Coordinates of C-alpha atoms and ligand atoms in Angstrom, one line a residue:
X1 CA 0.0 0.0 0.0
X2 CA 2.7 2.5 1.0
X3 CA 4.2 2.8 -2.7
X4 CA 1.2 2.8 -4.3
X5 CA 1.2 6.1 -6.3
X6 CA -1.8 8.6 -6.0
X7 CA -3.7 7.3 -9.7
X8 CA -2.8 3.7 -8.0
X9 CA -5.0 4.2 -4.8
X10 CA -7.8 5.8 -6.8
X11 CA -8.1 2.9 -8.9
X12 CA -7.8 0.9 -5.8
X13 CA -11.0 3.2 -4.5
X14 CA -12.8 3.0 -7.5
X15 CA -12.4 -0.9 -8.1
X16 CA -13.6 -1.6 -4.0
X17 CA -10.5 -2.7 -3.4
X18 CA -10.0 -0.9 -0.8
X19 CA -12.5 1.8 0.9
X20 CA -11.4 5.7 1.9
X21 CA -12.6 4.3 5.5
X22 CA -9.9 1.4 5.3
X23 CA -7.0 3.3 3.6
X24 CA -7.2 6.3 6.0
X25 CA -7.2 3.6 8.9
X26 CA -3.8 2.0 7.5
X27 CA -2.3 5.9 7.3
X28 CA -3.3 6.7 11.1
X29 CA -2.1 3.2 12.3
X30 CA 1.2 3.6 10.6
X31 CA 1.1 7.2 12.5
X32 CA 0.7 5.5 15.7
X33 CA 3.2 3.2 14.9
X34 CA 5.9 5.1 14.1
X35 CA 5.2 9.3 14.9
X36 CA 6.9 8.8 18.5
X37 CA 10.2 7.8 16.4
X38 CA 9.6 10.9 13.8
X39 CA 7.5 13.8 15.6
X40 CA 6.6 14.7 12.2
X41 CA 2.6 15.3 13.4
X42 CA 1.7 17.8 15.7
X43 CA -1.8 17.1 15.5
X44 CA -3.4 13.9 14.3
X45 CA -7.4 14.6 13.3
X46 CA -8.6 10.5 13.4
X47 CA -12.4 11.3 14.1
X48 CA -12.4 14.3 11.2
X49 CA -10.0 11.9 8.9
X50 CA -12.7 9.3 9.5
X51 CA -15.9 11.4 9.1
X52 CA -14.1 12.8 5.5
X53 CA -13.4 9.2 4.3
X54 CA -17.2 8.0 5.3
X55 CA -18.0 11.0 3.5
X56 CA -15.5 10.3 0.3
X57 CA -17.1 6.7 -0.1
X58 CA -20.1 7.6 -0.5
X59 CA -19.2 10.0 -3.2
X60 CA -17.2 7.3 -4.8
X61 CA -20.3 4.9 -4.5
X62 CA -22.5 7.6 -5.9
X63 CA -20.2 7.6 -9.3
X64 CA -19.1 11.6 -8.4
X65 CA -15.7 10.9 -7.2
X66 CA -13.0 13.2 -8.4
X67 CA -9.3 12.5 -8.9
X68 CA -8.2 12.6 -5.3
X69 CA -11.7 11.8 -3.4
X70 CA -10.7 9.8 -1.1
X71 CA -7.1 9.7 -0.7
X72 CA -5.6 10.6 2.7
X73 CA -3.4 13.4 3.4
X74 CA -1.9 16.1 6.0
X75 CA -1.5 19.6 6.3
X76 CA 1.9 21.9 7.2
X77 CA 0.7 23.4 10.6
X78 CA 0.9 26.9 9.5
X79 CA -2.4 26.4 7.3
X80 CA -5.8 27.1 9.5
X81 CA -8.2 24.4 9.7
X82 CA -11.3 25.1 11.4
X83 CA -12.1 23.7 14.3
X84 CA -8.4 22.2 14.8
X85 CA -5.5 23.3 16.6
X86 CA -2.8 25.4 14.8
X87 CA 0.2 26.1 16.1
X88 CA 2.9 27.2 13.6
X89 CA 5.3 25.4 15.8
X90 CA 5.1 28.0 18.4
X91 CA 4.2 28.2 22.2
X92 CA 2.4 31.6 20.9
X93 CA -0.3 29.7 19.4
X94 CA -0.3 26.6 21.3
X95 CA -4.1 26.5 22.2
X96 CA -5.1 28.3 19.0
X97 CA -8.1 26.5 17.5
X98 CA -8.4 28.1 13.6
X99 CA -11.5 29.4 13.6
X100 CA -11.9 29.8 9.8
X101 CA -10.3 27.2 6.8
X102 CA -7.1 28.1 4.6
X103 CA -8.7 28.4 1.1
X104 CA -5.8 25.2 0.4
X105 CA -7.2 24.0 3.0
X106 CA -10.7 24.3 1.4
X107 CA -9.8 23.2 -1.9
X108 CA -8.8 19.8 -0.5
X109 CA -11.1 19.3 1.4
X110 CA -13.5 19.7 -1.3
X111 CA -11.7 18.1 -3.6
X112 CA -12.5 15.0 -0.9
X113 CA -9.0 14.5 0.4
X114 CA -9.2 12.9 4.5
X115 CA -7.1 15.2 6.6
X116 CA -5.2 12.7 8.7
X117 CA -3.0 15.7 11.0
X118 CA -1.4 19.0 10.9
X119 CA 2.3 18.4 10.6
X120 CA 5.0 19.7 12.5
X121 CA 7.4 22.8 11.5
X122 CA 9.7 25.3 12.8
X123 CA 8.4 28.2 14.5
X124 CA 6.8 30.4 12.1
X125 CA 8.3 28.4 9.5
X126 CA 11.6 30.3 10.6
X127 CA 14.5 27.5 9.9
X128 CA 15.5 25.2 7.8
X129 CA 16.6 22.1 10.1
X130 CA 13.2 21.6 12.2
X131 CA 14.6 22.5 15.6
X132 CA 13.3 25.3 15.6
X133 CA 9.4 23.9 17.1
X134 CA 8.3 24.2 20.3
X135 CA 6.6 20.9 19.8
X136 CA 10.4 19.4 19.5
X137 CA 12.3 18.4 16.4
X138 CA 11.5 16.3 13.6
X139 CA 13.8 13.2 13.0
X140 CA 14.5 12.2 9.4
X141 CA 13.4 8.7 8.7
X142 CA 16.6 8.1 6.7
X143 CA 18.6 8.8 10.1
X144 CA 17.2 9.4 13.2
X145 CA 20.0 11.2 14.9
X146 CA 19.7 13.3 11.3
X147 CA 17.3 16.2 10.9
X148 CA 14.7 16.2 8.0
X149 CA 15.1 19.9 7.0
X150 CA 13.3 22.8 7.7
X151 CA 10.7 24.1 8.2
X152 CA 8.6 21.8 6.5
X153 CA 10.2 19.0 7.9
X154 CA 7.2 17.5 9.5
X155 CA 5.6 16.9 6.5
X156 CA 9.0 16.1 4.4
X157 CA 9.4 13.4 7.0
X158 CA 5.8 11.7 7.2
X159 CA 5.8 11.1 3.2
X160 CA 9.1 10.2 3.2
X161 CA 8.2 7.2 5.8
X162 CA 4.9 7.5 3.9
X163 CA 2.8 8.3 7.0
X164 CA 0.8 9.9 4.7
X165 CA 1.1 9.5 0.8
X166 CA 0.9 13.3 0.2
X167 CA 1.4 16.7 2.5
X168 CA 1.0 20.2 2.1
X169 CA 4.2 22.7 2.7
X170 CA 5.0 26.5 2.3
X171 CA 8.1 27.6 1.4
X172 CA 9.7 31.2 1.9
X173 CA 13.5 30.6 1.9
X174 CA 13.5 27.3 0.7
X175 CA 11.3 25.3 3.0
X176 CA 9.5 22.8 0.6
X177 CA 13.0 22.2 -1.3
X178 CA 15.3 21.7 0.6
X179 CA 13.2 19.5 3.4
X180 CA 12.1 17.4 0.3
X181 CA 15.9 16.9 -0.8
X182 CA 17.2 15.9 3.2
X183 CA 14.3 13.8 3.2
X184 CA 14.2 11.9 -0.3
X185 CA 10.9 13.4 -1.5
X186 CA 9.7 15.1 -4.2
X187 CA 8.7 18.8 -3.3
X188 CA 7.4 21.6 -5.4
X189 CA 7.2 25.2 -4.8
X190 CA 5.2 26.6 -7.4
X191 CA 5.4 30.7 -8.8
X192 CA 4.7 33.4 -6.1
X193 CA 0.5 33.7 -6.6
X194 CA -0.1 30.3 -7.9
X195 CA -1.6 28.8 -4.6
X196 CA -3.3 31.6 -2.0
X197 CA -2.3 32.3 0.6
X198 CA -5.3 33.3 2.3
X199 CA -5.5 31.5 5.6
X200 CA -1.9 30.4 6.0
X201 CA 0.2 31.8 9.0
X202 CA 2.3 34.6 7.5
X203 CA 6.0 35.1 8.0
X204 CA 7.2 36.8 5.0
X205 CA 4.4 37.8 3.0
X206 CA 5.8 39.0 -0.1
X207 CA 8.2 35.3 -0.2
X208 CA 5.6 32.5 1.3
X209 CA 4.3 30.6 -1.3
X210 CA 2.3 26.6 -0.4
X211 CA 3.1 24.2 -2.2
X212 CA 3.2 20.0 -2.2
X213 CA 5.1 17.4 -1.0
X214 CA 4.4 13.7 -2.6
X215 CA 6.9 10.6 -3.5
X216 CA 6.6 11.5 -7.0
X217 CA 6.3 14.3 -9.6
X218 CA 3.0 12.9 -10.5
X219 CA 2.1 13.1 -7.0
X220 CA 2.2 16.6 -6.5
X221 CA 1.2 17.2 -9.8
X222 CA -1.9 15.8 -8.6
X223 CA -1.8 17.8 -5.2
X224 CA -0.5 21.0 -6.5
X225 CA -3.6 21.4 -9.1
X226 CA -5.8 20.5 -6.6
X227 CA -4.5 23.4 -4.5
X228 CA -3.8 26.3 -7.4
X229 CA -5.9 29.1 -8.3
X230 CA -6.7 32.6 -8.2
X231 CA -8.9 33.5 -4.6
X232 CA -10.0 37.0 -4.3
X233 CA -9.1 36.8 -0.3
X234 CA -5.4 36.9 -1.4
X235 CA -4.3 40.3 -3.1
X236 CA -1.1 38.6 -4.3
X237 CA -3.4 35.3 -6.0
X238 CA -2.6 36.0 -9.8
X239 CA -5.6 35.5 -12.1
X240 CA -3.8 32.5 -14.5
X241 CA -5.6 29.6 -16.0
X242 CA -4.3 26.5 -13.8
X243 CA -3.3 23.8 -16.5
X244 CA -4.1 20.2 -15.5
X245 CA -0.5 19.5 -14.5
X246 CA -0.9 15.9 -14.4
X247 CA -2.1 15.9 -18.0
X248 CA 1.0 17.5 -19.0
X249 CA 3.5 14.8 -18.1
X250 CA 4.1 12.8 -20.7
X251 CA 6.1 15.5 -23.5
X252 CA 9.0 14.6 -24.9
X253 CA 12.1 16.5 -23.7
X254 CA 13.8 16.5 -27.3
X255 CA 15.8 19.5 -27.4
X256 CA 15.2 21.4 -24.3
X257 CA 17.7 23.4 -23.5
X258 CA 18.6 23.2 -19.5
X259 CA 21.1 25.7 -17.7
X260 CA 23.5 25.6 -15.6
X261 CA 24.4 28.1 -13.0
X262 CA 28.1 28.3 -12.2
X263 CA 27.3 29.8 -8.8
X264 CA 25.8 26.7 -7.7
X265 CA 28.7 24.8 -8.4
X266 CA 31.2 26.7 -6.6
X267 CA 32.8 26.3 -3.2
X268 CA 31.1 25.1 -0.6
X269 CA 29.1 22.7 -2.8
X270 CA 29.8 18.9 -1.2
X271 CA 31.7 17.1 -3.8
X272 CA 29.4 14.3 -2.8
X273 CA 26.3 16.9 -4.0
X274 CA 27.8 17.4 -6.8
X275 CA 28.3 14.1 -8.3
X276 CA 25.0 12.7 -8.1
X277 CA 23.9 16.4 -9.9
X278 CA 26.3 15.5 -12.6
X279 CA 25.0 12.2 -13.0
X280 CA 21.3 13.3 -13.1
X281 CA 22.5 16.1 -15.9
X282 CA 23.7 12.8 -17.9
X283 CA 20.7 11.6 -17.6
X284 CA 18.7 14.3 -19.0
X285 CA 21.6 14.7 -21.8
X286 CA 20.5 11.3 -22.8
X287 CA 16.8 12.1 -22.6
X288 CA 17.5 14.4 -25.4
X289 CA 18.0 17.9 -23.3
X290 CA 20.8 20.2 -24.0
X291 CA 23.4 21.1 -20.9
X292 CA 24.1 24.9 -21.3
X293 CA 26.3 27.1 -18.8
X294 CA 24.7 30.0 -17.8
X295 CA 25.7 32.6 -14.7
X296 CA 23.7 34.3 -11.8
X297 CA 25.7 36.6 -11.0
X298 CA 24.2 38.2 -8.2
X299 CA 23.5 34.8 -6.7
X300 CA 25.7 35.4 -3.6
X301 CA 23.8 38.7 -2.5
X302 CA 20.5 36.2 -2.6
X303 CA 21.5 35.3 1.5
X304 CA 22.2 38.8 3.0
X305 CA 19.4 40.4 1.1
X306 CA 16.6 37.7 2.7
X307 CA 17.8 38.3 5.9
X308 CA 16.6 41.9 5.5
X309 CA 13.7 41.5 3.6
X310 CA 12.0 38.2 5.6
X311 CA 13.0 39.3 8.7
X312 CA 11.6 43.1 8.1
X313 CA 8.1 41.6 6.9
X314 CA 8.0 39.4 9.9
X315 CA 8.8 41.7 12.4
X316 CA 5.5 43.8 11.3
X317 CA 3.1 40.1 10.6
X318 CA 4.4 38.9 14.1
X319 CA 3.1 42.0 15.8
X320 CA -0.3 40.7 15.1
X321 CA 0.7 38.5 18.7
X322 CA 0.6 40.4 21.2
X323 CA -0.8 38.1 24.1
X324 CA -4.3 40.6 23.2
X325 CA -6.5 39.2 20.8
X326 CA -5.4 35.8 20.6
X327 CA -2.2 33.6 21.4
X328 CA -0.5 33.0 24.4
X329 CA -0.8 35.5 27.4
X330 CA 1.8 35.7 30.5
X331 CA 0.8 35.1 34.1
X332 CA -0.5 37.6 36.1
X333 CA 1.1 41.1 34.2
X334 CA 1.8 43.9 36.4
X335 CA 0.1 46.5 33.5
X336 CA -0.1 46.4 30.3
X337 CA 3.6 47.1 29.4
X338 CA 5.0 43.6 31.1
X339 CA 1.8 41.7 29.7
X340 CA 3.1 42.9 26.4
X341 CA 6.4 41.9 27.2
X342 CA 6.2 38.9 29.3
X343 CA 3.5 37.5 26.9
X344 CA 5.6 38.3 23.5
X345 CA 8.9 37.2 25.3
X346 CA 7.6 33.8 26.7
X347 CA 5.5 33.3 23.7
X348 CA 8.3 33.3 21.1
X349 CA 11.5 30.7 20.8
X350 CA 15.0 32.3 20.5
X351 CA 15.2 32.5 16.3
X352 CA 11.6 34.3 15.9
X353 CA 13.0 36.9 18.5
X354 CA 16.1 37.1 16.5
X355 CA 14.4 37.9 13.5
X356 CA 11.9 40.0 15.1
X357 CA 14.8 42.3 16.7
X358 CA 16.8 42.1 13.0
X359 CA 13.4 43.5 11.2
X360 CA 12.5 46.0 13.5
X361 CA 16.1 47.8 13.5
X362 CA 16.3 47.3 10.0
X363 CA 13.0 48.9 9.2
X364 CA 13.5 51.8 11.9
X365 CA 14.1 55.7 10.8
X366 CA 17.4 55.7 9.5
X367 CA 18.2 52.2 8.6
X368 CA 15.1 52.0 6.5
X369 CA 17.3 53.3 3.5
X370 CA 20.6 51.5 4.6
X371 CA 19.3 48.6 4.3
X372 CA 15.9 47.6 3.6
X373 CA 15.3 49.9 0.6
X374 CA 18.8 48.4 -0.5
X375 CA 18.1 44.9 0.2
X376 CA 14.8 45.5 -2.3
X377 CA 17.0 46.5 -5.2
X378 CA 19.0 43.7 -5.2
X379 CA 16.0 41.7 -5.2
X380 CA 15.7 43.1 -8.2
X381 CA 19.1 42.6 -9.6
X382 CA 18.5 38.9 -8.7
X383 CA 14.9 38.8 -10.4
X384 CA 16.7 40.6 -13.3
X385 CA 19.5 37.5 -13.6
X386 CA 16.7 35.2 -13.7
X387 CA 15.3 36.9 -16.6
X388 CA 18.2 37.1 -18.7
X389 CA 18.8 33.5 -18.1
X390 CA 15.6 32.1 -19.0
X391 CA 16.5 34.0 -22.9
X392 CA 19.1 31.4 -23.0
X393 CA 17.6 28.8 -21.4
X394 CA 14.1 26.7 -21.1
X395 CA 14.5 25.9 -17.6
X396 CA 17.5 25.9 -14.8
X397 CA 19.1 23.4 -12.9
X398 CA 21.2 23.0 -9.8
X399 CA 21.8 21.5 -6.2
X400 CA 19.1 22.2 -3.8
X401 CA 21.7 22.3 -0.6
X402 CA 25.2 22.2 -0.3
X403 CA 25.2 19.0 1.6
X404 CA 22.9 16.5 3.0
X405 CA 20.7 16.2 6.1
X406 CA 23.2 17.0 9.1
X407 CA 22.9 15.5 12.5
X408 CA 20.8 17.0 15.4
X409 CA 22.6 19.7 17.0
X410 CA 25.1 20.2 14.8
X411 CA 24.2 24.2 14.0
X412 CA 21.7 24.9 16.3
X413 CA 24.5 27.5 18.1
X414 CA 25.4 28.6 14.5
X415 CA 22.2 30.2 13.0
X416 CA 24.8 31.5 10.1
X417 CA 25.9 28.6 9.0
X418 CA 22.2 27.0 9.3
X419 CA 21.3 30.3 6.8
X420 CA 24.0 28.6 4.4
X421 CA 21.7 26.1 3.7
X422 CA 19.4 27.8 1.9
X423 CA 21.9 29.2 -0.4
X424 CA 20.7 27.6 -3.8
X425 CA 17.4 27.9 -2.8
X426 CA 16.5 32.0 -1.2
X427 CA 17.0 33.4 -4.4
X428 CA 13.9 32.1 -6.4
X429 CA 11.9 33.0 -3.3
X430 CA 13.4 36.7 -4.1
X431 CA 11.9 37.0 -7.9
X432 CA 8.8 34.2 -7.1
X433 CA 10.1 31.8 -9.6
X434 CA 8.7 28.2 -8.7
X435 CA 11.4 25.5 -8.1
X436 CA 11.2 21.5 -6.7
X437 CA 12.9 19.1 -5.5
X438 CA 13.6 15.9 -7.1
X439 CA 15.1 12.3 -5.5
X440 CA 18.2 12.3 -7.2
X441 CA 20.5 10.1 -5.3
X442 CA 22.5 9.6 -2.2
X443 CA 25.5 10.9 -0.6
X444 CA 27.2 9.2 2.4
X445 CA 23.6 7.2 3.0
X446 CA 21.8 10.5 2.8
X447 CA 19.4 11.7 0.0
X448 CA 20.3 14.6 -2.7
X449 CA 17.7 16.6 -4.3
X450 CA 18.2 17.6 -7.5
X451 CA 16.5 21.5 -8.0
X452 CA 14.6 22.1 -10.9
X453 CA 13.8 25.8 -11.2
X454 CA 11.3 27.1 -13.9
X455 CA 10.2 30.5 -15.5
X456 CA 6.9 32.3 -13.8
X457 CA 4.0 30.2 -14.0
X458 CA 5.5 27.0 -16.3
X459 CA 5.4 24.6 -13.1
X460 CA 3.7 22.1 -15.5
X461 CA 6.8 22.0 -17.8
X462 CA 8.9 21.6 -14.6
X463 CA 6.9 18.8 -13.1
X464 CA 7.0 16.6 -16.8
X465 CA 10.6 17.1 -16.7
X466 CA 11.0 15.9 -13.0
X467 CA 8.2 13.1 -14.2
X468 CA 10.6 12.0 -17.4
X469 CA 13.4 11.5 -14.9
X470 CA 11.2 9.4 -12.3
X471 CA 10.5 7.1 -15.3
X472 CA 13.9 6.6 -16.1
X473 CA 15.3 6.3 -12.8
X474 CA 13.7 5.2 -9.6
X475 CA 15.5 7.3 -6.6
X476 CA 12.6 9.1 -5.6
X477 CA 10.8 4.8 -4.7
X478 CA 13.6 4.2 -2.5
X479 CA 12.0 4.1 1.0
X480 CA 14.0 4.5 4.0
X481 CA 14.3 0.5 5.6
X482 CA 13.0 1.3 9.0
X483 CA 9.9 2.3 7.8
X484 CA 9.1 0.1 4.7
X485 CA 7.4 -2.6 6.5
X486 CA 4.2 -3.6 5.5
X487 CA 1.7 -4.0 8.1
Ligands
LIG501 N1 15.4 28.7 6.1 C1 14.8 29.9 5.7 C2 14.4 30.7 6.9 O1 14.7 30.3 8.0 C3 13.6 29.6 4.9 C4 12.4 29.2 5.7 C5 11.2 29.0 4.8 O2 11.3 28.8 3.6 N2 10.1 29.1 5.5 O3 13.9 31.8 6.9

């Protein structure tokens, strides 16, 4: 059951054999079974994933089932589901029942989907190693003394030990990438727009984007036009036709022409990284697509200027908790002052203060100019290599991180070099390209993403080309051994 593909277990549903009732039962027992070893769920909705898959089968019985009805999955816990706890990984919103539904979260529920959790993240989706959560880190099932990336980690982790056979992530910096490369999925972040964002915690608004995490590119090809689409509630949503993604999978790749960056192959790439990129560009070579060098130059500005921008937008969306009008309140506050502080201060974990305190000075009178004006013109200058690029090229390739998943710990004193990791990934984030993630190997036991990144808006061209791979190759069905048993 657990590498049955998406199109498998709807056939499966349609045929009988198997009902939305029974197939959401096998997801929450493997969650039983194995979430104490991951702490990849947060939350875990059994009654509401039940009701939903009674629900689904008798839409499937009644002949109105649509492509997903039916098929379990979970939600990053940054997206507000009504009725159920959402925490964004933070003691802040700890008790914070949603009391309204992400318009993602509508769409798949509509679309039939069983919600079987909300998954667990870094704080605000600040991170990119999963330590970050009050609700404790996130193991990756490859190596459980390894994290699973950040911050979607918790959903990165439960399909990679296929808790769930799809999940929802955002991604800001990088978070649906490079989770799905430590964690040997297949992750897609699509163009800035593409999915609203209306009803997801906000952390930097003008960078979040959701996205989908699945085993395969067909996966989230399914889940990622199930999600898409212009919503009113969302002044960023861009009015584009959504294309049936999953139609779009089968085109030749004769002639495409693919670039590569020679930033992202520069120091302080892993040299075990880099081979299995090389050997994934072969592949593609012999697929029929041409290898063509290409330069970003202002690739290594990408860091410094997101840690201006992110943390400037945050510092104002995170003022919205202020121990007031919802969220976690102190003890006892002598006035107003110390409930403010004591409630904002207890509330928060150490790297959400850290960026609050980086925003707020760089936005203050003075500094504005010095740096956060500066830092938006070099998002420019980054959008601007992008687009002189893609006259060269059809679509971009590249690393996703600089090295595989690294052991628990490892950088939690060193929130620099934990920025690092990010570094091939921040600046598409900058000019809202859409990028993924693709299972393209292993280095020392650990999984490599491969990064696919695409032009605004051509996440369909992306996802066939991550597709031709996947039926060539078959990296992204390795499943890690601890948690491959079938029950
Ligand atoms: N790691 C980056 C950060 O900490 C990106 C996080 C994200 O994409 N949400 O901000």
């Amino acid at each position: 059951m657990i590498n049955k593909s998406l199109k498998e277990l709807k056939e499966g549903l349609a045929s009988g054999e198997f009902s939305s009732v029974e197939l959401t039962r096998f997801f929450l027992e493997r969650i039983k079974q194995f979430n104490d070893d991951l702490n990849a769920f947060i939350s875990v909705t059994e009654e509401q994933a039940l009701a939903m898959a009674k629900a689904a089968d008798q839409q499937i019985a009644a002949g109105n089932a649509g492509k997903l009805t039916g098929i379990p999955m979970a939600h990053k816990d940054l997206f507000c589901t009504d009725g159920v706890l959402t925490t964004c990984g933070s003691r802040m919103l700890e008790n914070f029942i949603a009391p309204y539904d992400a318009t993602v979260v509508e769409k798949l529920n509509a679309a039939g989907m069983p919600m079987l959790g909300k998954t667990n993240m870094d704080e605000f989706a600040m991170g990119s190693s999963n330590e970050n959560s009050y609700f404790g880190a996130v193991k990756n099932p490859w190596d459980l003394e390894r994290v699973p990336g950040g911050s979607s980690g918790g959903s990165a982790a439960a399909v990679a030990a296929r808790l769930t056979p799809v999940a929802t992530g955002t991604d800001t910096g990088g978070s649906i990438r490079q989770p799905a490369s430590f964690s040997g999925v297949t992750g897609i972040k699509p163009t800035y727009g593409r999915v609203s964002r209306y009803g997801m915690v906000a952390y930097a608004s003008s960078l979040d984007q959701g996205g989908a995490f699945g085993a395969s590119a067909e996966d989230c090809a399914l889940l990622l036009e199930a999600m898409s689409g212009f919503d009113e509630r969302d002044s960023t949503s861009v009015d584009v036709a959504v294309p049936d993604f999953s139609a779009h999978l089968n085109e030749p790749l004769q002639g495409l022409r693919i670039g590569l960056p020679k930033e992202y192959f520069e120091e302080g790439l892993d040299s075990g990284v880099a081979a299995v990129i090389e050997t994934a560009l072969q592949q593609y070579k012999k697929l029929g697509a041409e290898i063509i060098d290409i330069s970003l130059p202002n690739t290594h500005l990408a860091i410094p200027a997101y840690y201006v921008v992110a943390p400037a937008e945050a510092s104002s969306n995170l003022s919205r908790f202020d121990g007031v009008r919802y969220g976690y309140r102190c003890e006892d506050p002598k006035d107003l002052t110390d409930m403010y502080m004591r409630s904002r201060g207890e509330g928060f974990g150490a790297e959400v203060k850290r960026r609050i305190m980086t925003g707020t000075y760089a936005l203050s009178a003075g500094y504005y100019d010095a740096y956060y004006l500066k830092a938006q013109k070099i998002r420019r200058l980054i959008s601007d290599d992008f687009k002189q690029a893609f006259k060269q090229v059809d679509v971009i390739m590249g690393p996703v991180a600089p090295e595989t998943a690294f052991k628990i710990g490892e950088k939690s004193d060193d929130p620099i070099s934990m920025y690092l990791s990010d570094i091939y990934t921040i600046a598409l984030n900058l000019a809202g390209l859409p990028g993924m993630s693709v299972p393209a190997g292993t280095s020392n036991n650990m999984p490599v993403g491969l990064q696919i990144i695409g032009n605004y808006f051509e996440e369909a061209k992306m996802l066939n080309l991550a597709h031709q791979y996947q039926q060539a190759t078959d990296w992204h069905r390795q499943t890690p051994a601890s948690f491959s048993g079938e029950q």
